[in-house]
Coordinates of C-alpha atoms in Angstrom, one line a residue:
M1 CA 41.0 -21.1 12.8
R2 CA 38.6 -18.1 12.3
K3 CA 35.4 -20.1 12.1
P4 CA 36.0 -22.3 15.2
L5 CA 36.8 -19.1 17.2
I6 CA 33.5 -17.6 16.2
L7 CA 31.5 -20.7 17.1
A8 CA 33.3 -20.9 20.5
L9 CA 32.5 -17.3 21.3
A10 CA 28.8 -17.8 20.4
A11 CA 28.7 -20.9 22.7
L12 CA 30.5 -19.2 25.6
L13 CA 28.6 -15.9 25.4
P14 CA 24.8 -16.6 25.2
H15 CA 24.3 -12.9 25.8
V16 CA 26.3 -12.2 22.7
A17 CA 24.3 -14.7 20.6
Q18 CA 21.0 -13.2 21.6
A19 CA 22.4 -9.7 20.9
Q20 CA 23.1 -10.7 17.4
L21 CA 19.5 -12.0 17.0
A22 CA 18.3 -8.5 18.1
A23 CA 20.7 -6.9 15.7
G24 CA 19.4 -9.0 12.8
S25 CA 16.0 -7.6 13.4
V26 CA 17.2 -4.0 12.9
Q27 CA 16.6 -4.3 9.1
Q28 CA 13.0 -5.5 9.6
N29 CA 12.4 -2.5 11.9
I30 CA 13.8 -0.1 9.2
D31 CA 11.7 -1.8 6.5
Q32 CA 8.5 -1.5 8.5
S33 CA 9.1 2.2 9.2
I34 CA 9.7 3.0 5.5
Q35 CA 6.7 0.9 4.4
L36 CA 4.4 3.0 6.7
L37 CA 5.5 6.4 5.4
P38 CA 2.2 8.2 4.4
S39 CA 1.5 9.2 0.9
R40 CA 1.0 12.8 0.0
P41 CA -2.7 13.7 0.3
G42 CA -4.4 14.0 -3.1
K43 CA -7.6 13.3 -5.0
L44 CA -8.7 12.0 -8.3
K45 CA -9.8 14.3 -11.1
P46 CA -13.6 13.9 -11.2
L47 CA -15.3 12.8 -14.5
A48 CA -17.6 15.7 -15.5
P49 CA -21.3 14.9 -15.9
I50 CA -22.7 14.7 -19.5
D51 CA -25.8 16.7 -20.4
V52 CA -27.0 14.2 -23.0
L53 CA -30.7 14.8 -22.6
D54 CA -30.9 18.4 -21.7
T55 CA -30.9 17.6 -17.9
D56 CA -30.0 21.3 -17.3
H57 CA -33.4 22.3 -18.7
T58 CA -35.9 20.9 -16.2
E59 CA -39.3 22.1 -15.0
S60 CA -40.3 23.2 -11.5
I61 CA -43.0 21.3 -9.5
Q62 CA -45.5 23.1 -7.4
R63 CA -46.4 20.1 -5.3
L64 CA -44.6 16.7 -5.7
A65 CA -47.2 13.9 -5.3
N66 CA -45.2 10.9 -6.4
V67 CA -41.9 9.6 -7.9
H68 CA -41.9 7.0 -10.7
V69 CA -38.6 5.3 -11.5
R70 CA -38.1 3.5 -14.8
G71 CA -35.2 1.1 -14.3
Q72 CA -34.4 -1.2 -11.3
V73 CA -30.9 0.2 -10.6
L74 CA -30.9 2.4 -7.4
E75 CA -34.8 2.5 -7.4
A76 CA -35.0 2.2 -3.6
E77 CA -32.3 4.9 -3.1
I78 CA -34.0 7.3 -5.5
Q79 CA -37.3 6.9 -3.8
A80 CA -35.6 7.5 -0.4
Y81 CA -33.9 10.6 -1.9
W82 CA -37.2 12.2 -2.9
K83 CA -39.2 11.1 0.1
P84 CA -38.6 14.2 2.2
S85 CA -39.8 16.4 -0.7
L86 CA -43.2 14.6 -1.2
G87 CA -46.0 17.2 -0.8
Q88 CA -43.7 20.1 -1.3
A89 CA -42.6 22.4 -4.1
V90 CA -39.5 21.3 -6.0
G91 CA -37.5 23.8 -8.0
A92 CA -35.6 23.1 -11.2
D93 CA -32.3 23.6 -9.4
A94 CA -33.3 20.8 -6.9
I95 CA -33.9 18.4 -9.9
G96 CA -30.5 19.5 -11.2
Q97 CA -28.9 18.6 -7.9
F98 CA -30.6 15.2 -8.0
N99 CA -29.0 14.6 -11.4
G100 CA -25.5 15.4 -9.9
W101 CA -26.2 13.1 -6.9
L102 CA -27.2 10.2 -9.2
F103 CA -24.2 10.6 -11.3
A104 CA -21.9 10.6 -8.3
R105 CA -23.7 7.6 -6.8
A106 CA -23.3 5.7 -10.1
R107 CA -19.6 6.4 -10.1
Q108 CA -19.3 4.9 -6.6
M109 CA -20.8 1.7 -8.0
G110 CA -18.3 1.9 -10.9
Y111 CA -20.7 2.6 -13.8
L112 CA -21.9 5.6 -15.7
F113 CA -25.6 6.2 -15.8
Y114 CA -27.8 9.3 -15.5
A115 CA -31.4 10.2 -15.5
R116 CA -33.9 11.8 -17.9
T117 CA -36.5 13.5 -15.8
R118 CA -39.9 14.9 -16.8
V119 CA -43.0 16.1 -14.9
V120 CA -46.2 14.2 -15.5
R121 CA -49.4 16.1 -14.6
Q122 CA -52.6 14.0 -14.3
Q123 CA -55.8 14.7 -12.4
G124 CA -54.3 17.7 -10.6
Q125 CA -51.2 15.8 -9.4
E126 CA -47.6 16.2 -10.4
T127 CA -45.4 13.1 -10.6
L128 CA -41.7 13.2 -11.2
E129 CA -40.8 10.5 -13.8
V130 CA -37.1 9.4 -13.6
T131 CA -35.8 7.3 -16.5
L132 CA -32.4 5.8 -15.9
I133 CA -30.0 5.8 -18.9
Q134 CA -26.9 3.6 -19.1
P135 CA -25.0 4.7 -22.2
K136 CA -22.9 2.4 -24.2
I137 CA -19.6 3.1 -26.1
H138 CA -20.0 4.1 -29.7
G139 CA -16.3 4.4 -30.4
V140 CA -12.9 5.3 -28.9
R141 CA -10.7 8.0 -30.4
I142 CA -7.2 9.1 -29.5
V143 CA -6.4 12.8 -30.1
S144 CA -3.3 15.0 -29.4
D145 CA -2.1 18.5 -29.9
R146 CA 1.2 17.1 -30.9
A147 CA 1.5 15.2 -34.2
D148 CA 4.7 13.4 -33.1
L149 CA 2.9 11.9 -30.0
Q150 CA -0.1 10.9 -32.1
L151 CA 2.2 9.1 -34.6
Q152 CA 4.4 7.4 -32.1
Y153 CA 2.0 6.3 -29.3
G154 CA -1.6 6.7 -30.7
S155 CA -2.0 3.2 -32.0
V156 CA -0.4 1.6 -28.9
V157 CA -2.7 3.5 -26.6
L158 CA -5.8 2.7 -28.7
Q159 CA -4.9 -1.0 -28.8
R160 CA -4.5 -1.1 -25.0
L161 CA -7.8 0.7 -24.3
E162 CA -9.9 -1.2 -26.8
R163 CA -9.2 -4.4 -24.9
H164 CA -11.6 -3.1 -22.3
F165 CA -13.7 -0.5 -24.1
R166 CA -15.3 -1.9 -27.2
A167 CA -18.2 -0.5 -29.1
G168 CA -21.5 -1.6 -27.6
T169 CA -20.2 -2.1 -24.0
L170 CA -21.3 -0.1 -21.0
I171 CA -19.1 2.6 -19.5
D172 CA -17.2 1.1 -16.6
T173 CA -15.8 4.1 -14.7
L174 CA -13.7 2.0 -12.4
A175 CA -12.0 0.3 -15.4
L176 CA -11.7 3.7 -17.2
D177 CA -9.7 5.3 -14.4
Q178 CA -7.4 2.3 -14.0
N179 CA -6.8 1.7 -17.7
L180 CA -6.0 5.4 -18.4
D181 CA -3.3 5.0 -15.7
S182 CA -2.0 1.6 -16.7
A183 CA -1.9 2.4 -20.4
T184 CA 0.9 4.9 -19.8
Y185 CA 2.9 2.8 -17.3
D186 CA 5.8 2.6 -19.8
L187 CA 5.1 5.6 -22.0
P188 CA 6.2 9.3 -21.6
I189 CA 2.6 10.6 -21.9
Q190 CA -0.5 11.3 -19.8
L191 CA -4.1 10.7 -20.8
D192 CA -7.4 12.5 -20.1
A193 CA -10.8 11.1 -21.2
T194 CA -13.9 13.0 -22.3
L195 CA -17.2 11.3 -23.0
R196 CA -19.1 13.0 -25.8
A197 CA -22.8 12.1 -26.5
V198 CA -23.6 10.9 -30.0
G199 CA -27.2 9.8 -29.1
P200 CA -29.5 9.3 -26.2
D201 CA -27.7 6.1 -25.0
Q202 CA -24.4 6.2 -26.8
V203 CA -21.1 8.1 -26.2
D204 CA -17.8 8.5 -27.8
M205 CA -14.7 8.2 -25.6
I206 CA -12.3 10.9 -26.6
V207 CA -8.9 10.3 -25.1
H208 CA -6.5 13.3 -25.2
M209 CA -2.8 12.5 -25.2
A210 CA -0.3 15.0 -23.8
G211 CA 3.5 14.8 -23.2
I212 CA 5.1 15.0 -19.8
T213 CA 7.3 18.0 -19.6
D214 CA 9.2 17.3 -16.4
E215 CA 13.0 18.0 -16.7
A216 CA 15.6 15.6 -15.4
G217 CA 16.3 16.4 -11.7
K218 CA 12.9 17.9 -11.0
R219 CA 11.8 17.1 -7.4
L220 CA 8.8 14.9 -7.5
D221 CA 8.3 14.3 -3.8
A222 CA 10.1 15.0 -0.5
L223 CA 9.2 14.4 3.1
L224 CA 10.8 14.4 6.6
Q225 CA 9.5 12.2 9.4
L226 CA 10.2 12.1 13.1
N227 CA 9.0 8.9 14.8
Y228 CA 9.1 6.8 17.9
H229 CA 9.2 3.4 16.2
G230 CA 12.7 2.3 17.0
L231 CA 14.2 -0.4 19.2
K232 CA 15.4 0.4 22.7
S233 CA 18.8 -1.2 21.9
Y234 CA 19.4 1.2 19.0
G235 CA 17.3 4.3 20.1
R236 CA 13.5 4.7 20.0
A237 CA 13.6 8.1 18.4
Q238 CA 14.2 8.0 14.6
T239 CA 14.5 10.5 11.7
L240 CA 13.4 9.4 8.2
A241 CA 13.8 11.4 5.0
L242 CA 12.7 10.7 1.5
L243 CA 13.5 12.5 -1.8
S244 CA 12.3 11.5 -5.2
L245 CA 13.6 13.1 -8.4
R246 CA 12.8 12.9 -12.1
G247 CA 15.3 10.7 -14.0
H248 CA 16.6 10.8 -17.6
E249 CA 13.2 10.2 -19.2
P250 CA 9.7 11.2 -18.1
R251 CA 8.9 7.8 -16.4
A252 CA 12.3 7.5 -14.7
T253 CA 12.6 8.3 -11.0
L254 CA 15.5 8.3 -8.5
T255 CA 14.3 7.7 -4.9
M256 CA 16.5 8.1 -1.9
V257 CA 15.6 7.1 1.6
G258 CA 17.6 7.7 4.8
Q259 CA 17.1 6.9 8.4
K260 CA 19.0 8.0 11.5
S261 CA 18.7 7.1 15.1
E262 CA 21.2 7.0 18.0
G263 CA 22.4 3.6 17.0
I264 CA 21.4 3.3 13.3
T265 CA 22.5 4.9 10.1
Y266 CA 20.7 3.7 7.0
G267 CA 20.5 4.8 3.4
R268 CA 18.9 3.4 0.2
A269 CA 18.9 4.6 -3.4
E270 CA 16.7 3.2 -6.2
Y271 CA 16.5 4.1 -9.8
E272 CA 13.5 3.1 -11.9
S273 CA 12.8 3.6 -15.7
A274 CA 10.3 2.5 -18.3
I275 CA 10.8 -0.1 -21.1
A276 CA 8.7 1.6 -23.7
G277 CA 6.2 -0.6 -25.6
M278 CA 6.5 -3.5 -23.1
A279 CA 4.3 -2.3 -20.3
S280 CA 7.3 -2.8 -18.1
R281 CA 9.8 -0.9 -15.9
W282 CA 13.3 -1.9 -14.7
R283 CA 14.9 -0.8 -11.5
V284 CA 18.2 -1.1 -9.6
W285 CA 18.9 -0.4 -6.0
G286 CA 21.5 -0.3 -3.3
A287 CA 21.3 0.0 0.5
L288 CA 23.8 0.3 3.4
S289 CA 23.2 0.2 7.1
D290 CA 25.5 0.7 10.1
S291 CA 24.2 -0.1 13.6
H292 CA 25.4 -0.4 17.1
T293 CA 23.6 -1.0 20.4
V294 CA 23.4 1.9 22.8
L295 CA 22.6 0.2 26.1
G296 CA 26.3 -0.7 26.7
G297 CA 27.7 -3.7 28.6
A298 CA 30.0 -6.5 27.6
A299 CA 27.6 -7.8 25.0
A300 CA 27.2 -4.5 23.2
S301 CA 27.2 -5.2 19.5
Q302 CA 27.8 -3.5 16.2
G303 CA 27.0 -4.5 12.6
E304 CA 27.0 -3.6 8.9
T305 CA 24.7 -4.7 6.1
S306 CA 24.8 -3.9 2.4
E307 CA 22.4 -5.0 -0.4
V308 CA 22.3 -4.5 -4.1
G309 CA 19.7 -5.7 -6.5
A310 CA 18.0 -5.4 -9.9
G311 CA 14.5 -6.2 -11.1
I312 CA 11.8 -5.8 -13.7
T313 CA 8.1 -5.2 -13.2
Q314 CA 5.4 -5.7 -15.9
I315 CA 1.6 -5.1 -16.0
F316 CA 0.2 -8.3 -17.4
D317 CA -3.5 -7.9 -17.0
S318 CA -6.4 -5.9 -15.4
H319 CA -10.0 -6.3 -14.3
R320 CA -12.1 -3.3 -13.7
D321 CA -10.1 -1.2 -11.2
F322 CA -7.7 -4.0 -10.4
V323 CA -4.3 -4.1 -12.0
F324 CA -2.1 -7.2 -12.1
R325 CA 1.7 -6.8 -11.9
Q326 CA 4.5 -9.3 -11.9
S327 CA 8.1 -8.7 -11.0
M328 CA 11.4 -10.6 -10.9
E329 CA 14.3 -9.6 -8.8
L330 CA 17.9 -10.6 -8.2
A331 CA 19.5 -9.4 -4.9
A332 CA 22.7 -9.9 -3.0
R333 CA 23.2 -9.1 0.7
R334 CA 26.2 -9.1 3.0
S335 CA 26.0 -8.6 6.7
R336 CA 28.4 -8.7 9.6
S337 CA 27.9 -8.5 13.4
G338 CA 30.4 -8.3 16.2
L339 CA 31.3 -7.1 19.6
K340 CA 31.4 -3.3 19.9
D341 CA 34.3 -3.0 22.4
S342 CA 36.7 -5.6 21.1
G343 CA 35.7 -5.5 17.4
I344 CA 35.6 -9.3 17.2
T345 CA 33.3 -10.5 14.5
T346 CA 30.7 -13.1 15.7
T347 CA 28.5 -13.6 12.7
R348 CA 28.8 -13.1 8.9
V349 CA 26.2 -13.8 6.2
H350 CA 26.4 -13.7 2.4
D351 CA 23.0 -14.2 0.9
Q352 CA 21.8 -14.2 -2.8
Q353 CA 18.1 -14.3 -3.8
F354 CA 15.9 -14.7 -6.8
R355 CA 12.4 -13.4 -6.2
M356 CA 9.2 -13.8 -8.2
R357 CA 6.3 -11.6 -7.1
T358 CA 2.7 -11.1 -8.2
V359 CA 0.7 -8.2 -6.9
V360 CA -3.1 -7.6 -7.6
D361 CA -4.5 -4.4 -6.2
N362 CA -6.7 -1.3 -6.8
E363 CA -5.1 0.8 -4.1
K364 CA -4.1 3.7 -6.4
L365 CA -7.6 4.6 -7.4
A366 CA -10.2 2.9 -5.2
L367 CA -11.6 4.1 -1.9
D368 CA -12.4 0.6 -0.6
A369 CA -9.1 -0.9 -1.7
S370 CA -7.9 -4.4 -1.8
R371 CA -4.4 -6.0 -2.3
L372 CA -3.0 -9.5 -2.8
D373 CA 0.7 -9.9 -2.7
F374 CA 2.4 -13.3 -3.4
Q375 CA 6.2 -13.8 -3.4
F376 CA 8.3 -16.9 -4.0
T377 CA 12.0 -16.6 -3.1
I378 CA 14.8 -18.9 -3.9
G379 CA 18.0 -18.1 -2.0
N380 CA 21.5 -19.3 -1.3
Y381 CA 23.7 -18.8 1.7
S382 CA 27.2 -18.7 0.2
L383 CA 28.8 -17.8 3.6
L384 CA 27.5 -18.4 7.1
E385 CA 29.6 -17.9 10.2
G386 CA 28.4 -18.0 13.8
L387 CA 25.0 -19.2 13.0
G388 CA 25.2 -23.0 13.6
A389 CA 21.4 -23.6 13.5
I390 CA 21.3 -22.6 9.9
D391 CA 22.4 -24.8 7.0
S392 CA 24.5 -23.2 4.3
G393 CA 23.4 -23.6 0.7
G394 CA 20.0 -23.3 -0.9
Y395 CA 16.7 -22.5 0.7
A396 CA 13.2 -21.3 -0.4
K397 CA 10.3 -19.4 1.2
V398 CA 6.8 -18.4 0.2
E399 CA 5.1 -15.2 1.4
L400 CA 1.5 -14.1 1.1
G401 CA -0.1 -10.8 2.0
L402 CA -3.8 -9.8 1.8
K403 CA -5.3 -6.4 2.5
H404 CA -9.0 -5.3 2.2
Q405 CA -10.7 -2.1 3.2
F406 CA -14.5 -1.8 3.2
S407 CA -17.0 0.9 4.3
L408 CA -19.3 0.4 7.2
S409 CA -21.4 3.6 6.7
E410 CA -23.1 5.1 3.6
D411 CA -20.9 8.2 3.8
R412 CA -17.8 6.1 4.1
S413 CA -16.7 7.8 7.3
V414 CA -16.7 4.5 9.2
Y415 CA -14.7 1.7 7.7
A416 CA -12.8 -1.5 8.5
L417 CA -9.4 -2.7 7.4
T418 CA -8.2 -6.3 7.5
R419 CA -4.6 -7.4 6.8
L420 CA -3.1 -10.9 6.6
R421 CA 0.6 -11.8 6.2
S422 CA 2.1 -15.2 6.3
Q423 CA 5.3 -17.1 5.5
L424 CA 6.4 -20.7 4.9
S425 CA 10.1 -21.6 4.8
S426 CA 12.0 -24.7 3.7
G427 CA 14.3 -24.6 6.8
R428 CA 15.9 -22.4 9.4
L429 CA 16.7 -18.9 8.1
D430 CA 18.7 -15.9 9.4
S431 CA 16.6 -13.2 11.1
Y432 CA 16.7 -11.0 8.0
N433 CA 14.7 -13.6 6.1
Q434 CA 12.5 -14.8 9.0
I435 CA 9.0 -13.4 9.7
A436 CA 8.6 -11.1 12.7
L437 CA 5.2 -10.8 14.4
G438 CA 6.0 -7.6 16.2
G439 CA 6.5 -4.1 14.9
V440 CA 4.5 -1.1 13.8
S441 CA 2.9 -3.1 10.9
G442 CA 2.5 -6.3 13.0
V443 CA 1.4 -7.0 16.6
R444 CA 1.9 -3.4 17.7
A445 CA 2.5 -4.0 21.4
Y446 CA 5.8 -5.7 20.5
T447 CA 8.9 -5.1 18.3
T448 CA 10.6 -6.8 15.4
V449 CA 12.7 -8.7 17.9
D450 CA 9.5 -10.4 19.2
G451 CA 7.7 -13.3 17.6
V452 CA 10.5 -14.2 15.2
G453 CA 10.4 -17.5 13.4
D454 CA 10.6 -19.3 10.0
D455 CA 6.9 -20.1 9.6
G456 CA 4.2 -17.8 10.8
A457 CA 1.0 -15.9 10.1
L458 CA -0.3 -12.5 11.2
L459 CA -3.8 -11.0 11.2
S460 CA -4.8 -7.4 12.0
L461 CA -8.4 -6.1 12.2
E462 CA -9.1 -2.3 12.4
I463 CA -12.2 -0.2 12.7
K464 CA -11.8 3.5 12.0
K465 CA -13.9 6.7 12.0
R466 CA -13.1 9.8 9.9
L467 CA -14.0 13.0 11.7
D468 CA -15.1 16.3 10.1
N469 CA -11.9 18.0 11.4
G470 CA -9.7 15.7 9.3
M471 CA -8.7 13.4 12.1
T472 CA -9.3 9.6 12.1
L473 CA -9.9 7.6 15.3
G474 CA -9.6 3.8 15.4
T475 CA -9.3 0.6 17.4
F476 CA -7.4 -2.5 16.4
Y477 CA -6.7 -6.1 17.2
D478 CA -3.5 -7.8 16.1
A479 CA -2.8 -11.6 16.4
G480 CA -0.1 -13.8 15.1
V481 CA 1.4 -17.3 15.4
V482 CA 5.0 -18.2 14.7
K483 CA 7.2 -21.3 14.8
P484 CA 11.1 -21.4 14.7
L485 CA 12.6 -24.3 12.8
N486 CA 15.6 -26.0 14.3
P487 CA 15.2 -23.9 17.5
Q488 CA 18.3 -23.0 19.6
S489 CA 18.5 -23.9 23.3
I490 CA 17.2 -20.5 24.5
E491 CA 14.3 -20.5 22.1
Y492 CA 10.8 -21.8 22.7
R493 CA 10.6 -25.1 20.8
R494 CA 7.0 -25.0 19.7
S495 CA 4.8 -22.5 17.9
Y496 CA 3.4 -19.7 20.0
S497 CA 1.2 -16.6 19.5
L498 CA 1.2 -12.9 20.2
Q499 CA -1.8 -10.7 20.5
A500 CA -2.5 -7.1 21.1
I501 CA -5.4 -4.6 21.2
G502 CA -5.1 -0.8 21.0
L503 CA -6.2 2.6 19.9
E504 CA -4.9 4.8 17.1
L505 CA -5.3 8.4 16.0
S506 CA -4.1 10.0 12.8
G507 CA -4.8 13.1 10.7
H508 CA -3.2 15.9 8.7
H509 CA -3.1 19.7 8.6
Q510 CA -1.9 21.2 5.3
R511 CA 1.5 19.6 4.8
L512 CA 1.7 18.0 8.2
H513 CA 0.6 14.4 8.8
Y514 CA 0.6 12.8 12.3
G515 CA -0.1 9.4 13.7
L516 CA -0.3 7.8 17.2
Q517 CA -0.8 4.2 18.3
L518 CA -1.1 2.8 21.8
A519 CA -1.1 -1.0 22.1
K520 CA -1.4 -3.5 24.9
G521 CA -0.3 -7.1 24.6
I522 CA -2.8 -9.7 25.7
G523 CA -2.7 -13.5 26.1
G524 CA 0.9 -13.8 27.3
Y525 CA 4.1 -14.5 25.4
K526 CA 5.3 -18.1 25.6
G527 CA 8.3 -17.5 23.5
W528 CA 9.7 -14.8 25.7
T529 CA 13.3 -15.6 26.6
G530 CA 13.5 -13.3 29.7
S531 CA 14.8 -9.8 30.3
T532 CA 18.4 -11.0 30.1
Y533 CA 18.0 -11.9 26.5
N534 CA 15.1 -9.6 25.4
T535 CA 15.5 -5.9 26.5
E536 CA 12.8 -4.7 24.1
S537 CA 9.5 -6.2 25.5
R538 CA 7.8 -8.2 28.2
P539 CA 4.7 -10.5 28.1
D540 CA 1.6 -8.4 27.7
N541 CA 3.7 -5.4 26.8
W542 CA 2.6 -1.8 26.4
R543 CA 4.0 0.1 23.5
L544 CA 3.5 3.6 22.1
N545 CA 4.2 4.4 18.5
V546 CA 4.2 8.1 17.3
A547 CA 5.1 9.6 13.9
L548 CA 5.1 13.2 12.6
T549 CA 5.6 13.6 8.9
Y550 CA 6.1 16.9 6.9
F551 CA 5.6 16.9 3.1
M552 CA 8.0 19.4 1.5

């Protein structure tokens, strides 16, 4: 009797049916807000230059007549560097500054090389001769102030590093940074490398190993964010909080996230810990959300969603500064939606998923970062009520994400960012599993209620400029196409697109980070179901997104 009553209510009250579609997009709106939380500003520890050939002891030049470069790497840039100094006096300190510039420029290219400079005087002219040296690895050694660490982890670390740093190979600084980080992914230690010269073109890599002394319960990170990312139906203004604590071992973390708006209360806790010796970490999580619409009316809805899951992630390969990770997850979700005033349940979903995910990225260390994210999901609807367009039982979907940032100016102050996200599904899915074109990480003139379908693709292009005062200005273009499978009567039955253009501003001052986006929809909205069913957006919509984050 219960199921026929639910189906009858959905058929008789189209406003209610559409209200549930909007309520199902709440979780995607929450997920996008959390994914866009900024990281705490920081910087990499620089690799100190090596004075292999007495580069600190250089001669002065009374009048520089010419520059001769031995070696083809960076020859044009070196000539351009010294061009303003031709015909002028050059002090020893200026040559020392050149050595520092060359070392830094080499690191940007991802390799270690430096210069041996000498002044050649012939026929009354002074020529600066620059010989480029690319040292090779002579050997790798692991050292530690603690004998127990040396005994327990020394051979493991050496084995992992020697896969990429063998005797006779060049020093790849991109790979060095990444591998020092990856080698301790599952170990309670931290590594620091020193390069020690053993000859004019050979260095020893000395890796110092130290323990992590954080105690259980130590605060690792905490932030509070106020944003204007929400849905009208649940309150545009939102508060987000994140707290991360050290767990029972040095690589274990407990992360808690909460979100509150007028109509939404959400919380999530995740615990992650290392599996020593397997380059892996396991994690478990649980999440709860309670939501209700705030616009009132007979179709006002409320809903609850809960999810629990467990997974394991392993580093299985690397290439230069790219790290390859693979994960497997099991998750179970239960959700319910109903009428707020009467308390009648209109939809219920019980969903179980197995996810396999591969991520290849260099985002942690690289300035011009790239990321590939591929996920294959096998799911099962063990219970479906009030969603007649969806078949119960098994389903599958494939998701692909690409991201690439590249500099457009030599000083890296102007750069471009491209993002691609797509999904293919085996059949009609509930709105939690569908792709949404709108939202703060999608077509930014719209919301996660807009452009919802089972198959779709989204592309974003951004050009940004970093200013000297710490601010970043940018412009963007977002475009996506989506198609619902087995569409309902009120839905557009074909694929359609959403597009937007806009401006953005972001920056930080000490512990405060701010961001603002103003977007305008263009090209129409064929899938719009009218203001009766969609209270969030209109065709060619304007939308303002604002976020203010404080790092504690």
